[in-house]
Amino acid sequence: MSYNVQPLRSQTEIDDFLFWLRRTSSPKRDTFLFILGINTGLRMSDIVKLKVKDIRYEKRPIIVERKTGKRKMLYLDNLQEHIENFIKGKNDDEWLFPSRQQGGHLKVNTVYKQYQRIAEDLDRKDIGTHTLRKTFGYHYYRKTRDIATLMEIFNHSSERVTKRYIGITSDEIGNTLADFRLGI
């Protein structure tokens, strides 16, 4: 597993990313995909394959994760207004994030390429599709300090794996060493 992709650690970084998403050829779709990702912690492969009916009727729908094959409840209570605005006028069987070219859903690789262009605009080399999932995890942990629940949400095997995944381990090490000096 690669850990070079990082979360967006501040509201300013999130706002900067949204600034560039609002300038894409499909700003409504692209910003909602981002908002859904940073508020659910879903993998991009699960986000792009959602259909309108998957989130229209319940605040806590259950999906089957592509990677693990496990059932996962989505907690969408805090996104209801955004969901309603985004799906207004759409049919249940439509892809939530349709592709303009294939008539199907957005591909993970397409989102990745878009995020790479935005990363370039932001002068960053640590942005990818996992940035959304890691951003969710990072902010969830900073707010709650509940690593056990986050571990469960991410389906990780240990707290250590979860902390490393969201970049907390490197932050904590950096903070403890910030003022550490010997012999100076």
Short mmCIF file of N, CA and C in Angstrom, two decimals:
data_model
loop_
_atom_site.label_atom_id
_atom_site.label_comp_id
_atom_site.label_asym_id
_atom_site.label_seq_id
_atom_site.Cartn_x
_atom_site.Cartn_y
_atom_site.Cartn_z
N MET A 1 0.84 -1.17 0.00
CA MET A 1 0.00 0.00 0.00
C MET A 1 0.89 1.24 0.00
N SER A 2 0.57 2.19 -0.86
CA SER A 2 1.37 3.40 -0.96
C SER A 2 0.80 4.49 -0.05
N TYR A 3 1.68 5.18 0.63
CA TYR A 3 1.25 6.23 1.55
C TYR A 3 1.71 7.61 1.11
N ASN A 4 2.09 7.78 -0.16
CA ASN A 4 2.55 9.08 -0.59
C ASN A 4 1.41 10.04 -0.88
N VAL A 5 0.19 9.55 -1.06
CA VAL A 5 -0.97 10.41 -1.22
C VAL A 5 -1.39 10.86 0.17
N GLN A 6 -1.64 12.15 0.31
CA GLN A 6 -1.93 12.72 1.62
C GLN A 6 -3.34 13.28 1.71
N PRO A 7 -3.84 13.44 2.94
CA PRO A 7 -5.14 14.10 3.11
C PRO A 7 -4.99 15.61 2.95
N LEU A 8 -6.11 16.25 2.74
CA LEU A 8 -6.16 17.71 2.80
C LEU A 8 -6.35 18.02 4.28
N ARG A 9 -5.36 18.63 4.91
CA ARG A 9 -5.32 18.74 6.37
C ARG A 9 -6.02 19.97 6.94
N SER A 10 -6.36 20.94 6.11
CA SER A 10 -6.98 22.15 6.64
C SER A 10 -8.19 22.53 5.78
N GLN A 11 -9.04 23.38 6.34
CA GLN A 11 -10.18 23.87 5.57
C GLN A 11 -9.70 24.67 4.36
N THR A 12 -8.59 25.36 4.51
CA THR A 12 -8.03 26.13 3.39
C THR A 12 -7.64 25.20 2.25
N GLU A 13 -7.01 24.07 2.56
CA GLU A 13 -6.64 23.12 1.51
C GLU A 13 -7.89 22.55 0.83
N ILE A 14 -8.93 22.28 1.61
CA ILE A 14 -10.20 21.79 1.05
C ILE A 14 -10.81 22.86 0.15
N ASP A 15 -10.85 24.10 0.62
CA ASP A 15 -11.40 25.21 -0.17
C ASP A 15 -10.62 25.43 -1.46
N ASP A 16 -9.30 25.32 -1.38
CA ASP A 16 -8.48 25.48 -2.58
C ASP A 16 -8.78 24.39 -3.61
N PHE A 17 -8.96 23.17 -3.13
CA PHE A 17 -9.30 22.05 -4.03
C PHE A 17 -10.67 22.30 -4.67
N LEU A 18 -11.63 22.73 -3.87
CA LEU A 18 -12.98 23.03 -4.38
C LEU A 18 -12.93 24.16 -5.41
N PHE A 19 -12.07 25.14 -5.18
CA PHE A 19 -11.91 26.25 -6.13
C PHE A 19 -11.63 25.71 -7.53
N TRP A 20 -10.70 24.75 -7.63
CA TRP A 20 -10.34 24.20 -8.94
C TRP A 20 -11.41 23.25 -9.47
N LEU A 21 -12.09 22.53 -8.58
CA LEU A 21 -13.17 21.65 -9.04
C LEU A 21 -14.32 22.45 -9.66
N ARG A 22 -14.54 23.64 -9.15
CA ARG A 22 -15.61 24.49 -9.68
C ARG A 22 -15.28 25.05 -11.05
N ARG A 23 -14.08 24.80 -11.54
CA ARG A 23 -13.64 25.28 -12.84
C ARG A 23 -13.48 24.14 -13.85
N THR A 24 -13.98 22.96 -13.52
CA THR A 24 -13.90 21.83 -14.45
C THR A 24 -15.05 21.93 -15.46
N SER A 25 -15.07 21.04 -16.41
CA SER A 25 -16.15 21.05 -17.42
C SER A 25 -17.48 20.57 -16.84
N SER A 26 -17.46 19.88 -15.70
CA SER A 26 -18.67 19.41 -15.02
C SER A 26 -18.57 19.77 -13.53
N PRO A 27 -18.62 21.07 -13.22
CA PRO A 27 -18.35 21.49 -11.84
C PRO A 27 -19.34 20.95 -10.81
N LYS A 28 -20.61 20.87 -11.16
CA LYS A 28 -21.61 20.39 -10.18
C LYS A 28 -21.33 18.93 -9.82
N ARG A 29 -21.11 18.11 -10.84
CA ARG A 29 -20.80 16.69 -10.63
C ARG A 29 -19.50 16.52 -9.86
N ASP A 30 -18.47 17.22 -10.28
CA ASP A 30 -17.15 17.04 -9.70
C ASP A 30 -17.06 17.52 -8.25
N THR A 31 -17.72 18.63 -7.94
CA THR A 31 -17.70 19.11 -6.55
C THR A 31 -18.54 18.21 -5.66
N PHE A 32 -19.68 17.69 -6.17
CA PHE A 32 -20.49 16.79 -5.34
C PHE A 32 -19.75 15.48 -5.09
N LEU A 33 -19.05 14.97 -6.08
CA LEU A 33 -18.26 13.75 -5.90
C LEU A 33 -17.24 13.96 -4.78
N PHE A 34 -16.57 15.09 -4.81
CA PHE A 34 -15.56 15.43 -3.80
C PHE A 34 -16.21 15.54 -2.41
N ILE A 35 -17.31 16.26 -2.32
CA ILE A 35 -18.01 16.44 -1.04
C ILE A 35 -18.48 15.09 -0.50
N LEU A 36 -19.03 14.26 -1.35
CA LEU A 36 -19.46 12.93 -0.93
C LEU A 36 -18.27 12.12 -0.42
N GLY A 37 -17.16 12.19 -1.14
CA GLY A 37 -15.96 11.43 -0.77
C GLY A 37 -15.37 11.85 0.56
N ILE A 38 -15.24 13.15 0.79
CA ILE A 38 -14.60 13.60 2.04
C ILE A 38 -15.54 13.49 3.24
N ASN A 39 -16.82 13.25 2.98
CA ASN A 39 -17.78 13.11 4.08
C ASN A 39 -18.20 11.67 4.36
N THR A 40 -17.76 10.73 3.53
CA THR A 40 -18.12 9.33 3.74
C THR A 40 -16.91 8.42 3.93
N GLY A 41 -15.77 8.80 3.39
CA GLY A 41 -14.60 7.95 3.48
C GLY A 41 -14.65 6.76 2.54
N LEU A 42 -15.54 6.80 1.56
CA LEU A 42 -15.63 5.70 0.59
C LEU A 42 -14.43 5.71 -0.35
N ARG A 43 -14.07 4.53 -0.84
CA ARG A 43 -13.06 4.43 -1.89
C ARG A 43 -13.68 4.98 -3.18
N MET A 44 -12.84 5.54 -4.03
CA MET A 44 -13.31 6.10 -5.29
C MET A 44 -14.01 5.03 -6.14
N SER A 45 -13.53 3.80 -6.09
CA SER A 45 -14.16 2.73 -6.88
C SER A 45 -15.60 2.48 -6.45
N ASP A 46 -15.94 2.78 -5.20
CA ASP A 46 -17.32 2.64 -4.73
C ASP A 46 -18.14 3.88 -5.05
N ILE A 47 -17.53 5.05 -5.00
CA ILE A 47 -18.25 6.30 -5.28
C ILE A 47 -18.71 6.35 -6.73
N VAL A 48 -17.82 6.07 -7.67
CA VAL A 48 -18.16 6.26 -9.08
C VAL A 48 -19.22 5.27 -9.57
N LYS A 49 -19.41 4.17 -8.85
CA LYS A 49 -20.39 3.17 -9.29
C LYS A 49 -21.75 3.32 -8.62
N LEU A 50 -21.93 4.40 -7.87
CA LEU A 50 -23.24 4.64 -7.25
C LEU A 50 -24.26 5.07 -8.29
N LYS A 51 -25.48 4.65 -8.08
CA LYS A 51 -26.60 5.11 -8.91
C LYS A 51 -27.45 6.05 -8.05
N VAL A 52 -28.28 6.82 -8.69
CA VAL A 52 -29.13 7.78 -7.98
C VAL A 52 -29.96 7.08 -6.92
N LYS A 53 -30.53 5.92 -7.26
CA LYS A 53 -31.38 5.20 -6.31
C LYS A 53 -30.62 4.75 -5.05
N ASP A 54 -29.30 4.62 -5.16
CA ASP A 54 -28.50 4.18 -4.01
C ASP A 54 -28.52 5.18 -2.86
N ILE A 55 -28.75 6.46 -3.17
CA ILE A 55 -28.72 7.47 -2.11
C ILE A 55 -30.01 8.29 -2.01
N ARG A 56 -30.99 8.00 -2.87
CA ARG A 56 -32.19 8.84 -2.91
C ARG A 56 -33.14 8.59 -1.75
N TYR A 57 -33.34 7.37 -1.34
CA TYR A 57 -34.45 7.05 -0.45
C TYR A 57 -34.09 6.87 1.02
N GLU A 58 -32.83 6.74 1.33
CA GLU A 58 -32.46 6.50 2.72
C GLU A 58 -31.29 7.38 3.13
N LYS A 59 -31.31 7.79 4.39
CA LYS A 59 -30.19 8.57 4.93
C LYS A 59 -29.01 7.66 5.27
N ARG A 60 -29.30 6.36 5.41
CA ARG A 60 -28.25 5.40 5.74
C ARG A 60 -28.37 4.16 4.86
N PRO A 61 -28.12 4.35 3.57
CA PRO A 61 -28.20 3.19 2.67
C PRO A 61 -27.03 2.23 2.88
N ILE A 62 -27.22 1.01 2.43
CA ILE A 62 -26.17 0.00 2.52
C ILE A 62 -25.70 -0.32 1.11
N ILE A 63 -24.38 -0.30 0.94
CA ILE A 63 -23.79 -0.68 -0.34
C ILE A 63 -22.88 -1.89 -0.11
N VAL A 64 -22.48 -2.51 -1.19
CA VAL A 64 -21.48 -3.58 -1.10
C VAL A 64 -20.18 -3.01 -1.65
N GLU A 65 -19.13 -3.00 -0.82
CA GLU A 65 -17.85 -2.47 -1.25
C GLU A 65 -17.25 -3.33 -2.35
N ARG A 66 -16.73 -2.68 -3.37
CA ARG A 66 -16.13 -3.39 -4.50
C ARG A 66 -14.88 -4.17 -4.08
N LYS A 67 -14.03 -3.55 -3.29
CA LYS A 67 -12.75 -4.17 -2.95
C LYS A 67 -12.92 -5.36 -2.02
N THR A 68 -13.77 -5.21 -0.99
CA THR A 68 -13.87 -6.24 0.04
C THR A 68 -15.07 -7.17 -0.14
N GLY A 69 -16.08 -6.72 -0.89
CA GLY A 69 -17.31 -7.50 -1.04
C GLY A 69 -18.19 -7.44 0.20
N LYS A 70 -17.81 -6.60 1.15
CA LYS A 70 -18.56 -6.49 2.40
C LYS A 70 -19.63 -5.41 2.29
N ARG A 71 -20.70 -5.62 3.06
CA ARG A 71 -21.76 -4.62 3.13
C ARG A 71 -21.29 -3.47 4.02
N LYS A 72 -21.64 -2.26 3.59
CA LYS A 72 -21.22 -1.08 4.34
C LYS A 72 -22.36 -0.08 4.38
N MET A 73 -22.65 0.41 5.57
CA MET A 73 -23.67 1.43 5.72
C MET A 73 -23.03 2.80 5.50
N LEU A 74 -23.72 3.61 4.69
CA LEU A 74 -23.27 4.99 4.48
C LEU A 74 -24.08 5.89 5.40
N TYR A 75 -23.41 6.80 6.05
CA TYR A 75 -24.08 7.75 6.94
C TYR A 75 -24.17 9.09 6.21
N LEU A 76 -25.34 9.32 5.62
CA LEU A 76 -25.52 10.49 4.77
C LEU A 76 -26.41 11.56 5.40
N ASP A 77 -26.69 11.42 6.68
CA ASP A 77 -27.58 12.35 7.38
C ASP A 77 -27.14 13.80 7.16
N ASN A 78 -25.84 14.05 7.26
CA ASN A 78 -25.31 15.41 7.17
C ASN A 78 -25.26 15.96 5.75
N LEU A 79 -25.59 15.15 4.76
CA LEU A 79 -25.48 15.57 3.36
C LEU A 79 -26.83 15.66 2.65
N GLN A 80 -27.92 15.51 3.36
CA GLN A 80 -29.24 15.40 2.72
C GLN A 80 -29.57 16.57 1.80
N GLU A 81 -29.30 17.78 2.23
CA GLU A 81 -29.60 18.95 1.40
C GLU A 81 -28.79 18.92 0.10
N HIS A 82 -27.51 18.58 0.21
CA HIS A 82 -26.65 18.50 -0.98
C HIS A 82 -27.09 17.38 -1.91
N ILE A 83 -27.47 16.25 -1.33
CA ILE A 83 -27.93 15.12 -2.14
C ILE A 83 -29.19 15.50 -2.90
N GLU A 84 -30.17 16.07 -2.20
CA GLU A 84 -31.43 16.45 -2.84
C GLU A 84 -31.20 17.42 -3.98
N ASN A 85 -30.34 18.41 -3.77
CA ASN A 85 -30.04 19.38 -4.84
C ASN A 85 -29.36 18.71 -6.02
N PHE A 86 -28.47 17.78 -5.75
CA PHE A 86 -27.71 17.15 -6.82
C PHE A 86 -28.55 16.18 -7.64
N ILE A 87 -29.43 15.42 -7.00
CA ILE A 87 -30.17 14.39 -7.74
C ILE A 87 -31.52 14.88 -8.28
N LYS A 88 -31.88 16.11 -7.99
CA LYS A 88 -33.15 16.67 -8.46
C LYS A 88 -33.26 16.51 -9.98
N GLY A 89 -34.35 15.89 -10.44
CA GLY A 89 -34.58 15.71 -11.87
C GLY A 89 -33.90 14.50 -12.47
N LYS A 90 -33.20 13.73 -11.67
CA LYS A 90 -32.51 12.54 -12.19
C LYS A 90 -33.36 11.29 -11.93
N ASN A 91 -33.25 10.33 -12.82
CA ASN A 91 -33.95 9.06 -12.67
C ASN A 91 -33.17 8.12 -11.76
N ASP A 92 -33.88 7.22 -11.09
CA ASP A 92 -33.26 6.29 -10.15
C ASP A 92 -32.15 5.46 -10.77
N ASP A 93 -32.30 5.05 -12.02
CA ASP A 93 -31.33 4.15 -12.64
C ASP A 93 -30.14 4.87 -13.29
N GLU A 94 -30.11 6.19 -13.18
CA GLU A 94 -28.97 6.93 -13.73
C GLU A 94 -27.77 6.77 -12.82
N TRP A 95 -26.59 6.81 -13.43
CA TRP A 95 -25.36 6.86 -12.65
C TRP A 95 -25.34 8.17 -11.90
N LEU A 96 -24.90 8.14 -10.66
CA LEU A 96 -24.79 9.35 -9.87
C LEU A 96 -23.72 10.27 -10.47
N PHE A 97 -22.66 9.65 -10.98
CA PHE A 97 -21.56 10.40 -11.57
C PHE A 97 -21.32 9.90 -13.00
N PRO A 98 -22.17 10.36 -13.92
CA PRO A 98 -22.08 9.87 -15.29
C PRO A 98 -20.84 10.40 -16.02
N SER A 99 -20.36 9.57 -16.91
CA SER A 99 -19.25 9.97 -17.78
C SER A 99 -19.85 10.62 -19.01
N ARG A 100 -19.19 11.62 -19.54
CA ARG A 100 -19.68 12.26 -20.76
C ARG A 100 -19.36 11.44 -21.99
N GLN A 101 -18.31 10.61 -21.93
CA GLN A 101 -17.85 9.94 -23.13
C GLN A 101 -18.44 8.55 -23.35
N GLN A 102 -18.50 7.71 -22.32
CA GLN A 102 -18.94 6.34 -22.55
C GLN A 102 -20.44 6.14 -22.35
N GLY A 103 -21.12 7.09 -21.76
CA GLY A 103 -22.52 6.87 -21.43
C GLY A 103 -22.67 6.07 -20.14
N GLY A 104 -21.55 5.67 -19.55
CA GLY A 104 -21.56 4.93 -18.29
C GLY A 104 -21.20 5.87 -17.15
N HIS A 105 -20.58 5.31 -16.14
CA HIS A 105 -20.16 6.13 -15.01
C HIS A 105 -18.73 6.59 -15.18
N LEU A 106 -18.37 7.62 -14.42
CA LEU A 106 -16.98 8.07 -14.39
C LEU A 106 -16.08 6.90 -14.03
N LYS A 107 -14.91 6.89 -14.57
CA LYS A 107 -13.92 5.88 -14.23
C LYS A 107 -12.97 6.46 -13.19
N VAL A 108 -12.46 5.60 -12.33
CA VAL A 108 -11.52 6.03 -11.29
C VAL A 108 -10.32 6.73 -11.92
N ASN A 109 -9.85 6.20 -13.01
CA ASN A 109 -8.68 6.77 -13.69
C ASN A 109 -8.96 8.18 -14.21
N THR A 110 -10.18 8.42 -14.65
CA THR A 110 -10.56 9.76 -15.13
C THR A 110 -10.51 10.75 -13.97
N VAL A 111 -11.03 10.34 -12.82
CA VAL A 111 -11.00 11.20 -11.64
C VAL A 111 -9.55 11.43 -11.22
N TYR A 112 -8.75 10.38 -11.25
CA TYR A 112 -7.34 10.50 -10.89
C TYR A 112 -6.63 11.53 -11.77
N LYS A 113 -6.85 11.46 -13.07
CA LYS A 113 -6.22 12.41 -13.99
C LYS A 113 -6.66 13.84 -13.70
N GLN A 114 -7.94 14.00 -13.41
CA GLN A 114 -8.44 15.33 -13.06
C GLN A 114 -7.77 15.84 -11.78
N TYR A 115 -7.64 14.97 -10.80
CA TYR A 115 -7.01 15.37 -9.53
C TYR A 115 -5.53 15.67 -9.72
N GLN A 116 -4.89 15.01 -10.65
CA GLN A 116 -3.49 15.30 -10.94
C GLN A 116 -3.34 16.70 -11.55
N ARG A 117 -4.28 17.08 -12.40
CA ARG A 117 -4.25 18.44 -12.97
C ARG A 117 -4.45 19.49 -11.86
N ILE A 118 -5.38 19.21 -10.96
CA ILE A 118 -5.63 20.13 -9.84
C ILE A 118 -4.40 20.17 -8.93
N ALA A 119 -3.79 19.03 -8.68
CA ALA A 119 -2.58 18.99 -7.85
C ALA A 119 -1.50 19.87 -8.45
N GLU A 120 -1.39 19.84 -9.78
CA GLU A 120 -0.42 20.69 -10.46
C GLU A 120 -0.74 22.16 -10.23
N ASP A 121 -2.02 22.52 -10.35
CA ASP A 121 -2.44 23.90 -10.09
C ASP A 121 -2.15 24.33 -8.66
N LEU A 122 -2.22 23.37 -7.74
CA LEU A 122 -1.96 23.65 -6.32
C LEU A 122 -0.49 23.47 -5.95
N ASP A 123 0.32 23.12 -6.94
CA ASP A 123 1.74 22.86 -6.73
C ASP A 123 1.96 21.79 -5.66
N ARG A 124 1.23 20.68 -5.83
CA ARG A 124 1.34 19.54 -4.90
C ARG A 124 1.60 18.27 -5.70
N LYS A 125 2.29 17.35 -5.06
CA LYS A 125 2.58 16.06 -5.69
C LYS A 125 2.00 14.91 -4.88
N ASP A 126 1.14 15.24 -3.91
CA ASP A 126 0.63 14.22 -2.99
C ASP A 126 -0.89 14.07 -3.03
N ILE A 127 -1.48 14.35 -4.19
CA ILE A 127 -2.93 14.27 -4.35
C ILE A 127 -3.27 13.09 -5.26
N GLY A 128 -4.29 12.35 -4.89
CA GLY A 128 -4.79 11.25 -5.71
C GLY A 128 -6.23 10.97 -5.30
N THR A 129 -6.78 9.89 -5.83
CA THR A 129 -8.18 9.58 -5.50
C THR A 129 -8.33 9.18 -4.03
N HIS A 130 -7.29 8.64 -3.43
CA HIS A 130 -7.37 8.29 -2.01
C HIS A 130 -7.30 9.52 -1.10
N THR A 131 -6.98 10.67 -1.67
CA THR A 131 -6.94 11.91 -0.88
C THR A 131 -8.29 12.15 -0.20
N LEU A 132 -9.39 11.84 -0.88
CA LEU A 132 -10.72 12.07 -0.30
C LEU A 132 -10.93 11.18 0.92
N ARG A 133 -10.63 9.91 0.78
CA ARG A 133 -10.79 8.95 1.88
C ARG A 133 -9.88 9.31 3.05
N LYS A 134 -8.65 9.70 2.73
CA LYS A 134 -7.71 10.07 3.78
C LYS A 134 -8.11 11.39 4.45
N THR A 135 -8.68 12.30 3.69
CA THR A 135 -9.15 13.57 4.25
C THR A 135 -10.27 13.30 5.25
N PHE A 136 -11.21 12.44 4.87
CA PHE A 136 -12.27 12.06 5.80
C PHE A 136 -11.67 11.50 7.08
N GLY A 137 -10.78 10.53 6.94
CA GLY A 137 -10.18 9.88 8.10
C GLY A 137 -9.39 10.84 8.97
N TYR A 138 -8.62 11.69 8.34
CA TYR A 138 -7.79 12.64 9.07
C TYR A 138 -8.65 13.55 9.94
N HIS A 139 -9.68 14.13 9.33
CA HIS A 139 -10.53 15.08 10.06
C HIS A 139 -11.43 14.39 11.07
N TYR A 140 -11.88 13.19 10.74
CA TYR A 140 -12.67 12.42 11.71
C TYR A 140 -11.84 12.15 12.96
N TYR A 141 -10.60 11.72 12.76
CA TYR A 141 -9.74 11.42 13.90
C TYR A 141 -9.40 12.69 14.69
N ARG A 142 -9.08 13.78 14.00
CA ARG A 142 -8.73 15.03 14.68
C ARG A 142 -9.91 15.53 15.52
N LYS A 143 -11.12 15.30 15.02
CA LYS A 143 -12.32 15.78 15.74
C LYS A 143 -12.68 14.86 16.90
N THR A 144 -12.61 13.55 16.70
CA THR A 144 -13.13 12.61 17.69
C THR A 144 -12.05 11.91 18.52
N ARG A 145 -10.84 11.79 17.96
CA ARG A 145 -9.75 11.00 18.57
C ARG A 145 -10.16 9.53 18.74
N ASP A 146 -11.16 9.11 17.99
CA ASP A 146 -11.70 7.75 18.08
C ASP A 146 -11.11 6.88 16.98
N ILE A 147 -9.91 6.39 17.21
CA ILE A 147 -9.22 5.59 16.19
C ILE A 147 -9.88 4.23 16.01
N ALA A 148 -10.50 3.69 17.06
CA ALA A 148 -11.15 2.38 16.96
C ALA A 148 -12.33 2.41 15.99
N THR A 149 -13.15 3.44 16.08
CA THR A 149 -14.29 3.55 15.16
C THR A 149 -13.81 3.80 13.74
N LEU A 150 -12.81 4.65 13.59
CA LEU A 150 -12.26 4.93 12.27
C LEU A 150 -11.67 3.66 11.66
N MET A 151 -11.02 2.87 12.47
CA MET A 151 -10.48 1.59 12.02
C MET A 151 -11.61 0.71 11.47
N GLU A 152 -12.73 0.71 12.17
CA GLU A 152 -13.92 -0.05 11.76
C GLU A 152 -14.48 0.50 10.44
N ILE A 153 -14.59 1.82 10.35
CA ILE A 153 -15.11 2.46 9.13
C ILE A 153 -14.25 2.07 7.93
N PHE A 154 -12.93 2.11 8.11
CA PHE A 154 -12.01 1.80 7.02
C PHE A 154 -11.76 0.30 6.85
N ASN A 155 -12.25 -0.49 7.78
CA ASN A 155 -12.04 -1.93 7.74
C ASN A 155 -10.54 -2.27 7.77
N HIS A 156 -9.80 -1.55 8.63
CA HIS A 156 -8.37 -1.81 8.79
C HIS A 156 -8.15 -2.80 9.92
N SER A 157 -6.99 -3.45 9.89
CA SER A 157 -6.70 -4.50 10.85
C SER A 157 -6.08 -4.00 12.15
N SER A 158 -5.55 -2.78 12.14
CA SER A 158 -4.93 -2.26 13.37
C SER A 158 -4.99 -0.74 13.41
N GLU A 159 -4.87 -0.21 14.62
CA GLU A 159 -4.84 1.23 14.80
C GLU A 159 -3.62 1.83 14.10
N ARG A 160 -2.51 1.12 14.16
CA ARG A 160 -1.28 1.59 13.54
C ARG A 160 -1.46 1.80 12.04
N VAL A 161 -2.10 0.83 11.39
CA VAL A 161 -2.35 0.93 9.95
C VAL A 161 -3.23 2.14 9.66
N THR A 162 -4.26 2.34 10.45
CA THR A 162 -5.18 3.45 10.23
C THR A 162 -4.48 4.78 10.43
N LYS A 163 -3.72 4.92 11.50
CA LYS A 163 -3.01 6.17 11.75
C LYS A 163 -2.02 6.48 10.63
N ARG A 164 -1.30 5.47 10.18
CA ARG A 164 -0.34 5.68 9.10
C ARG A 164 -1.07 6.06 7.81
N TYR A 165 -2.18 5.41 7.54
CA TYR A 165 -2.96 5.65 6.32
C TYR A 165 -3.41 7.10 6.23
N ILE A 166 -3.88 7.66 7.36
CA ILE A 166 -4.41 9.03 7.32
C ILE A 166 -3.34 10.09 7.59
N GLY A 167 -2.10 9.66 7.79
CA GLY A 167 -1.01 10.61 7.96
C GLY A 167 -0.86 11.14 9.37
N ILE A 168 -1.55 10.56 10.32
CA ILE A 168 -1.46 11.02 11.71
C ILE A 168 -0.11 10.67 12.31
N THR A 169 0.40 9.51 12.00
CA THR A 169 1.68 9.07 12.56
C THR A 169 2.78 10.07 12.23
N SER A 170 2.88 10.47 10.96
CA SER A 170 3.93 11.42 10.58
C SER A 170 3.69 12.79 11.20
N ASP A 171 2.42 13.21 11.32
CA ASP A 171 2.11 14.47 12.00
C ASP A 171 2.54 14.44 13.45
N GLU A 172 2.19 13.34 14.14
CA GLU A 172 2.51 13.23 15.56
C GLU A 172 4.02 13.19 15.78
N ILE A 173 4.74 12.47 14.95
CA ILE A 173 6.20 12.42 15.07
C ILE A 173 6.78 13.81 14.83
N GLY A 174 6.31 14.46 13.79
CA GLY A 174 6.79 15.81 13.47
C GLY A 174 6.54 16.79 14.60
N ASN A 175 5.35 16.71 15.21
CA ASN A 175 5.02 17.62 16.32
C ASN A 175 5.89 17.36 17.53
N THR A 176 6.17 16.12 17.84
CA THR A 176 6.98 15.83 19.02
C THR A 176 8.44 16.20 18.80
N LEU A 177 8.88 16.20 17.56
CA LEU A 177 10.28 16.54 17.28
C LEU A 177 10.50 18.00 16.91
N ALA A 178 9.43 18.77 16.78
CA ALA A 178 9.54 20.16 16.33
C ALA A 178 10.51 20.98 17.17
N ASP A 179 10.45 20.84 18.47
CA ASP A 179 11.32 21.62 19.36
C ASP A 179 12.39 20.76 20.03
N PHE A 180 12.61 19.59 19.51
CA PHE A 180 13.58 18.66 20.11
C PHE A 180 14.97 18.95 19.57
N ARG A 181 15.89 19.34 20.45
CA ARG A 181 17.27 19.61 20.06
C ARG A 181 18.21 19.07 21.13
N LEU A 182 19.31 18.54 20.69
CA LEU A 182 20.33 18.05 21.62
C LEU A 182 21.67 18.68 21.24
N GLY A 183 22.42 19.05 22.23
CA GLY A 183 23.76 19.56 21.99
C GLY A 183 23.86 20.87 21.27
N ILE A 184 22.76 21.58 21.20
CA ILE A 184 22.78 22.88 20.49
C ILE A 184 22.52 24.00 21.47
#
